[in-house]
PDB file of C-alpha atoms and ligand atoms in Angstrom:
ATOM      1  CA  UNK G   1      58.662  81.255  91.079  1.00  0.00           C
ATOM      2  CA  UNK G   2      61.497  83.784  91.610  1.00  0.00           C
ATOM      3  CA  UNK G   3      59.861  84.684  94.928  1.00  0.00           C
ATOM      4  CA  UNK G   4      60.623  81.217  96.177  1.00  0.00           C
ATOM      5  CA  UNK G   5      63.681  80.291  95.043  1.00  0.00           C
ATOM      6  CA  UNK G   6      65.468  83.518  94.415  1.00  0.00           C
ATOM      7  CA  UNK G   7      66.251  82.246  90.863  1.00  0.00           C
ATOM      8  CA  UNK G   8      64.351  83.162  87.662  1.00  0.00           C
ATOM      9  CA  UNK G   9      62.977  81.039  85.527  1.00  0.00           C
ATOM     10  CA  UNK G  10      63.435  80.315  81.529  1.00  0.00           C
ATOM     11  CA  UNK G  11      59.917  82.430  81.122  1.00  0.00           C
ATOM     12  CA  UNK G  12      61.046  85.306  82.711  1.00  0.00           C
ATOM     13  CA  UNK G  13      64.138  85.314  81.695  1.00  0.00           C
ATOM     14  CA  UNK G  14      62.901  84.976  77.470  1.00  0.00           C
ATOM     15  CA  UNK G  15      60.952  88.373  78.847  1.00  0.00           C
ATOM     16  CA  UNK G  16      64.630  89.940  79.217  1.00  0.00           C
ATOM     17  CA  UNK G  17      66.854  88.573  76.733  1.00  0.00           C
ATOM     18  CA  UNK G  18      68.335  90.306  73.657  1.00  0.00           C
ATOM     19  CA  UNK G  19      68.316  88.492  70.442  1.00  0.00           C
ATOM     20  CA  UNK G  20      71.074  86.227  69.342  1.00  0.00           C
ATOM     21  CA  UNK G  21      71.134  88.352  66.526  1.00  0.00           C
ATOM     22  CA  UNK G  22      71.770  91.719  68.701  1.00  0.00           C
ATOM     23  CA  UNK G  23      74.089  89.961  70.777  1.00  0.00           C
ATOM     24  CA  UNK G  24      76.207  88.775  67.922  1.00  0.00           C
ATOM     25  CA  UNK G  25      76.342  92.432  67.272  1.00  0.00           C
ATOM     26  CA  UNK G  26      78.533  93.616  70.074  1.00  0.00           C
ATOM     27  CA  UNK G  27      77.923  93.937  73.795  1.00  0.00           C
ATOM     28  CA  UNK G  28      74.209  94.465  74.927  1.00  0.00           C
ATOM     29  CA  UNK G  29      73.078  94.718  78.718  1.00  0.00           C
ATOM     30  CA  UNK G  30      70.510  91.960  80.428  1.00  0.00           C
ATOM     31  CA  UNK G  31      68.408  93.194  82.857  1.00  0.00           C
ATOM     32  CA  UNK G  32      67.474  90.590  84.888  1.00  0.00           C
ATOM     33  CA  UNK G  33      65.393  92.133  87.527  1.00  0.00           C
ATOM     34  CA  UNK G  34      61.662  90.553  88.031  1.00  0.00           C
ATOM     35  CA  UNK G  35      60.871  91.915  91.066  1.00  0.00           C
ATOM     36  CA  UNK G  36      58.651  95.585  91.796  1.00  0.00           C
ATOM     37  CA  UNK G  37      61.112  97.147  94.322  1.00  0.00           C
ATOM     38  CA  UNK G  38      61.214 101.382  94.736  1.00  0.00           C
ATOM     39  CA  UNK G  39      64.589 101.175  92.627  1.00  0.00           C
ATOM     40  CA  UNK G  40      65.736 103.032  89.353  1.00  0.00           C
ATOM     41  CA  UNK G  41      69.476 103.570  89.617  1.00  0.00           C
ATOM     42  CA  UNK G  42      69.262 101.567  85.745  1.00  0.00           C
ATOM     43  CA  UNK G  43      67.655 104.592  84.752  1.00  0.00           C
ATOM     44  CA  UNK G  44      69.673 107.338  85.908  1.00  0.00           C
ATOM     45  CA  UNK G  45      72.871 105.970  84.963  1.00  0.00           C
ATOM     46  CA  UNK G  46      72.236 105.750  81.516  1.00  0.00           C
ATOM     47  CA  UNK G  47      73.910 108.312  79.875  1.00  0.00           C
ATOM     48  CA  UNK G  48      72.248 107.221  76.077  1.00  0.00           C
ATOM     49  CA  UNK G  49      68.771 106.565  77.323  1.00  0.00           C
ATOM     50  CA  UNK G  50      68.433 102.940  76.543  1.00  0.00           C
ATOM     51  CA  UNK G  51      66.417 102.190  79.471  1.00  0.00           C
ATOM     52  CA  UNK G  52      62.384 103.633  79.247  1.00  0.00           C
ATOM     53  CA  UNK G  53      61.725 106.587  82.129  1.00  0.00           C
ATOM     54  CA  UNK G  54      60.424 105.027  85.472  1.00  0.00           C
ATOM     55  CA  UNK G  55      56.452 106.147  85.043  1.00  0.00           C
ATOM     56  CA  UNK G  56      56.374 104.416  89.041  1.00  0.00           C
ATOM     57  CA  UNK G  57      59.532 104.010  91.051  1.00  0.00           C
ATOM     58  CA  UNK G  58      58.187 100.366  92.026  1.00  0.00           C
ATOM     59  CA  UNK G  59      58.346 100.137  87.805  1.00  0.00           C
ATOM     60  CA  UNK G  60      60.463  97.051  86.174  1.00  0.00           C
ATOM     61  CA  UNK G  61      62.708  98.450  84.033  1.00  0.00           C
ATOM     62  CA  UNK G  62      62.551  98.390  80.594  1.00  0.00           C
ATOM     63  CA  UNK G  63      65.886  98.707  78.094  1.00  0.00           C
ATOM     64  CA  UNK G  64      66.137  99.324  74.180  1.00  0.00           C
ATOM     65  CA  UNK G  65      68.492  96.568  73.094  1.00  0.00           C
ATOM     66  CA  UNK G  66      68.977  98.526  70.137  1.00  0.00           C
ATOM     67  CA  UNK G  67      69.793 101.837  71.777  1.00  0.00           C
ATOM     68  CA  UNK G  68      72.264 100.051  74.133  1.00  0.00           C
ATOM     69  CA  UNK G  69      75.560 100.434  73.320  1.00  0.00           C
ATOM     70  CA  UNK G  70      76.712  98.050  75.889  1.00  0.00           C
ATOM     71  CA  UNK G  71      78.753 100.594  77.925  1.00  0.00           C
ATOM     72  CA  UNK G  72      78.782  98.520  81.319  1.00  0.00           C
ATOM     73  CA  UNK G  73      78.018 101.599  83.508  1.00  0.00           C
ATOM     74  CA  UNK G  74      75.032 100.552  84.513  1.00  0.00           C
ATOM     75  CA  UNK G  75      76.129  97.172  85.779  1.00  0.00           C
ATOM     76  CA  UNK G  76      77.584  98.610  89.021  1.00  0.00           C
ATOM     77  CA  UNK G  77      74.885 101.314  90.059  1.00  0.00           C
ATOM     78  CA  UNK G  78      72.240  98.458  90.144  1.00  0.00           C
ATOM     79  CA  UNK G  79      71.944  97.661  93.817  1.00  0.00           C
ATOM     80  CA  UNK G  80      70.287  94.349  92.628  1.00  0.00           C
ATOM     81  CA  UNK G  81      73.573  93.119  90.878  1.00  0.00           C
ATOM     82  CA  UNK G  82      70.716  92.401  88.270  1.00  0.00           C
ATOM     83  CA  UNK G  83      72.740  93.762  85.151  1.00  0.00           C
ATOM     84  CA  UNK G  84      74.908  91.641  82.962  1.00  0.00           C
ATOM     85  CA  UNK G  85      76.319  92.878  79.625  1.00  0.00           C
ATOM     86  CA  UNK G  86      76.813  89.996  77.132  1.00  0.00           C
ATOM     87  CA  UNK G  87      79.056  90.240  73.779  1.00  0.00           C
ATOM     88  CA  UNK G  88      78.824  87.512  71.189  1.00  0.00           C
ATOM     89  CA  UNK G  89      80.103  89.576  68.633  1.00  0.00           C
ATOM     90  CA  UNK G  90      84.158  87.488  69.040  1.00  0.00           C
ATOM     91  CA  UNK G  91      84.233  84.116  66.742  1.00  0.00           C
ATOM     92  CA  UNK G  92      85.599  81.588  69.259  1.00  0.00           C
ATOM     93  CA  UNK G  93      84.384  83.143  73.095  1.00  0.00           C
ATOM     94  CA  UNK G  94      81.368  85.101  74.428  1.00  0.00           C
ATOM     95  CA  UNK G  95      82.100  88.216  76.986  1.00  0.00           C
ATOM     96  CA  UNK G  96      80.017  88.065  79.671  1.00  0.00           C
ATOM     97  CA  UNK G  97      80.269  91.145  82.291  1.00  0.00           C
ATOM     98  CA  UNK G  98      79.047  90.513  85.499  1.00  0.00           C
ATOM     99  CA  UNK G  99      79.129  92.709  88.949  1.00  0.00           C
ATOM    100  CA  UNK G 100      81.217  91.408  91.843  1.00  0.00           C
ATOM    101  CA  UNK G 101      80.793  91.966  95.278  1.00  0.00           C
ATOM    102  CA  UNK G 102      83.172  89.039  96.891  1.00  0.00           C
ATOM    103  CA  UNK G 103      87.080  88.528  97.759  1.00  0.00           C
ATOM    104  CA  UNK G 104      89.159  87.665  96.772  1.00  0.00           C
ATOM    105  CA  UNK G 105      89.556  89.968  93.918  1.00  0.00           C
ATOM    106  CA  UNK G 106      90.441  87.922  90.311  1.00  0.00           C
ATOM    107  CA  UNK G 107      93.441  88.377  88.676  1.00  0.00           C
ATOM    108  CA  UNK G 108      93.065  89.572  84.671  1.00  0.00           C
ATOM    109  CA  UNK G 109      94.136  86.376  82.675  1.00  0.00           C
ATOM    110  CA  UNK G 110      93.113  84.491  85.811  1.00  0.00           C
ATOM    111  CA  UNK G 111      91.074  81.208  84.883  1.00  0.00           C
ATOM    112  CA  UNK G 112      87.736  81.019  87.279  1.00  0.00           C
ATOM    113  CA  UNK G 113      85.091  78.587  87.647  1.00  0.00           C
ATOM    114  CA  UNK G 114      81.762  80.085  85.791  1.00  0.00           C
ATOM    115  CA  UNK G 115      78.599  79.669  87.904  1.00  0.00           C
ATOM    116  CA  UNK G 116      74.759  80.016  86.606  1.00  0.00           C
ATOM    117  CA  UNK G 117      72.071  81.818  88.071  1.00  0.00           C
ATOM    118  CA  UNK G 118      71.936  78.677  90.994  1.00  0.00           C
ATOM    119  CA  UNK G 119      75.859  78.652  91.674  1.00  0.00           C
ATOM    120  CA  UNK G 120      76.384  75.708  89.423  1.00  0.00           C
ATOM    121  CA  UNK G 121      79.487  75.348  87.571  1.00  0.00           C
ATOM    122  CA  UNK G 122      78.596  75.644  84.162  1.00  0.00           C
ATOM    123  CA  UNK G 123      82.353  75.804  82.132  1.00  0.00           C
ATOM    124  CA  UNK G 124      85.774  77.548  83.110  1.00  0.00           C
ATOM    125  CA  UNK G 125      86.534  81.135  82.413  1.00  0.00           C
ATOM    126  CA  UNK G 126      89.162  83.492  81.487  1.00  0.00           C
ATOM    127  CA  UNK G 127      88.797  86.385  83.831  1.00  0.00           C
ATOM    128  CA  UNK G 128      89.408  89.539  80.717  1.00  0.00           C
ATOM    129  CA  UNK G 129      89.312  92.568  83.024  1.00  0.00           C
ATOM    130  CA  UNK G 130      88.624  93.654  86.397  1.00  0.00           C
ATOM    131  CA  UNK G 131      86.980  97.244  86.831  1.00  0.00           C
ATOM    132  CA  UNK G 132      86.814  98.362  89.941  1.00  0.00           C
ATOM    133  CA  UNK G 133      87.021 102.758  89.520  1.00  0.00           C
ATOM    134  CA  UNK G 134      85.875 104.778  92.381  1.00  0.00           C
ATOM    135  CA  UNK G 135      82.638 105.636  90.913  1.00  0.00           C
ATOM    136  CA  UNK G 136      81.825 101.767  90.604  1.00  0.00           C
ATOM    137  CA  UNK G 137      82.088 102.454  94.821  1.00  0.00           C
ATOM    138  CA  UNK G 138      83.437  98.608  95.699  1.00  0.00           C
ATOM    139  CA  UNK G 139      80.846  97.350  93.102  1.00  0.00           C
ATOM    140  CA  UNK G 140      83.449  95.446  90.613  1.00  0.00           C
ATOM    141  CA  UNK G 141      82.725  94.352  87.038  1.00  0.00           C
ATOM    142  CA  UNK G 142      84.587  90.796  86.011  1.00  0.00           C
ATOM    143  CA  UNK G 143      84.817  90.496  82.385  1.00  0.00           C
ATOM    144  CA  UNK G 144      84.713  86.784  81.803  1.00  0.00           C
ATOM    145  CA  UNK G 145      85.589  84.561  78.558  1.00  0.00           C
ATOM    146  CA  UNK G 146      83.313  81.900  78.518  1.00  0.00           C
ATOM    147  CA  UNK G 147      82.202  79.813  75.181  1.00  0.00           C
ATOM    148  CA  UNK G 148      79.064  81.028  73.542  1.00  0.00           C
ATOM    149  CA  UNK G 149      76.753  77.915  74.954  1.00  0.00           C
ATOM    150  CA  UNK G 150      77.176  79.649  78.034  1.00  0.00           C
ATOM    151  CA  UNK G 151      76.743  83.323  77.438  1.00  0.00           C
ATOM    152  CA  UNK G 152      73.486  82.854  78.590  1.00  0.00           C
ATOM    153  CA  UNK G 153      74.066  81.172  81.122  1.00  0.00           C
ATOM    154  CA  UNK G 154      77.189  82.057  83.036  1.00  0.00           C
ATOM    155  CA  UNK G 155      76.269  84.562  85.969  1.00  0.00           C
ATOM    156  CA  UNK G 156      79.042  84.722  88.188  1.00  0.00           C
ATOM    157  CA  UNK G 157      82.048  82.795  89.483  1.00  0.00           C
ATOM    158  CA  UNK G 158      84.363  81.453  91.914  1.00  0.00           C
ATOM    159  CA  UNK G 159      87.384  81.726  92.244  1.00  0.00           C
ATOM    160  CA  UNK G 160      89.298  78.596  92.721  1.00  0.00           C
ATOM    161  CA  UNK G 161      93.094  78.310  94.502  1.00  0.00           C
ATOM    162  CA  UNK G 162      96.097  76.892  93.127  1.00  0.00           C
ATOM    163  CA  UNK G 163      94.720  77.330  89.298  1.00  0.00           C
TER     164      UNK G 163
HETATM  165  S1  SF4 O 201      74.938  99.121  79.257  1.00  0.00           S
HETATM  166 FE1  SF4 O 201      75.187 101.367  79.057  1.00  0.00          FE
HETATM  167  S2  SF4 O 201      73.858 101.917  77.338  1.00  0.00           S
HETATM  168 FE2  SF4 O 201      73.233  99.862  78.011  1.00  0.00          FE
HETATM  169  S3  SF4 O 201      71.568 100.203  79.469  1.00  0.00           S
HETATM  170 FE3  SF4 O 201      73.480 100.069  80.676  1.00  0.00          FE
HETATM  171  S4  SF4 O 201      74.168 102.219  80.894  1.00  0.00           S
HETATM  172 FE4  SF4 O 201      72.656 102.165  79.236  1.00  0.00          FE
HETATM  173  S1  SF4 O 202      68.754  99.391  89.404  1.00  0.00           S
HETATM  174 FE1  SF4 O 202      68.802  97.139  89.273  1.00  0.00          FE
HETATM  175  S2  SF4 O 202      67.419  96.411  90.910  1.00  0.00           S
HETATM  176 FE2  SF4 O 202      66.995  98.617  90.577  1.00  0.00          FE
HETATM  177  S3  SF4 O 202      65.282  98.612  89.085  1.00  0.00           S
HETATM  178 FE3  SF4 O 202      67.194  98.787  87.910  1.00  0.00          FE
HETATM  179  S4  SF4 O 202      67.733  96.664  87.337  1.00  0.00           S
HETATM  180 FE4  SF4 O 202      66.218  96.566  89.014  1.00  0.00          FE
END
């Protein structure tokens, strides 16, 4: 239970997940928030109206997978750091975006450690881009190459010295 361990588990997270076949199409955000919480930043950032109007403020959100277009902004007005955008649509590496909150700051072209949802290491990363624009206000996304086994599973990183 998420409200034990802080992590989700694999039937919550099948709840969430776009198909393999919409994430093969290009990127696609993951909203991995379980928990009822007055929140709906999701919402109001979207500017195509991918994710379903808040009928309750304590609402979990909802997105259209389909009306996504992957756009990312969303990733950094989520207080949660609950977002993720995921892009399996490159033959030999999976894009996973995921918000950053930590220092030291990753260099593009950087290689990382990849960590799932429990701070495992899971594979090593290419670190693609770094956004970090006012409006993201200190929320950073890290665009990581990771292969596609772990597209799924890859939720974060550490940085690790001397690499
Ligand atoms: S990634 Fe962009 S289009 Fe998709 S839900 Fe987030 S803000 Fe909306
Ligand atoms: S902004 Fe983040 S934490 Fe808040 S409801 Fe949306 S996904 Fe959940």
């Amino acid at each position: 239970m998420i409200e034990n361990t802080g992590v989700a588990t694999k039937e919550d997270l099948a709840q969430v997940e776009p198909s393999l076949e919409r994430r093969e199409k290009g990127p696609v955000a993951v909203f991995e928030c379980f928990q009822e919480i007055p929140c709906n930043p999701c919402y109001t950032s979207c500017r195509v109206g991918a994710v379903e109007e808040f009928k309750d403020i304590n609402d979990l959100p909802h997105v259209d997978h389909d009306r996504c277009t992957g756009c990312g902004v969303c990733i950094s007005h989520c207080p949660g750091l609950a977002i993720f955008v995921v892009d399996q649509s490159h033959q030999d590496y999976a894009v996973v975006r995921v918000p950053y909150e930590f220092l030291p700051v990753p260099s593009e072209g950087q290689e990382v450690d990849a960590l799932d949802r429990e701070g495992n290491v899971v594979c090593r990363a290419r670190v693609r881009k770094v956004q970090n624009a006012k409006s993201q206000d200190k929320t950073l996304v890290v665009w990581l190459e990771v292969p596609h086994e772990a597209a799924m599973t890859a939720r974060n990183f550490r940085v690790v010295k001397d690499r």
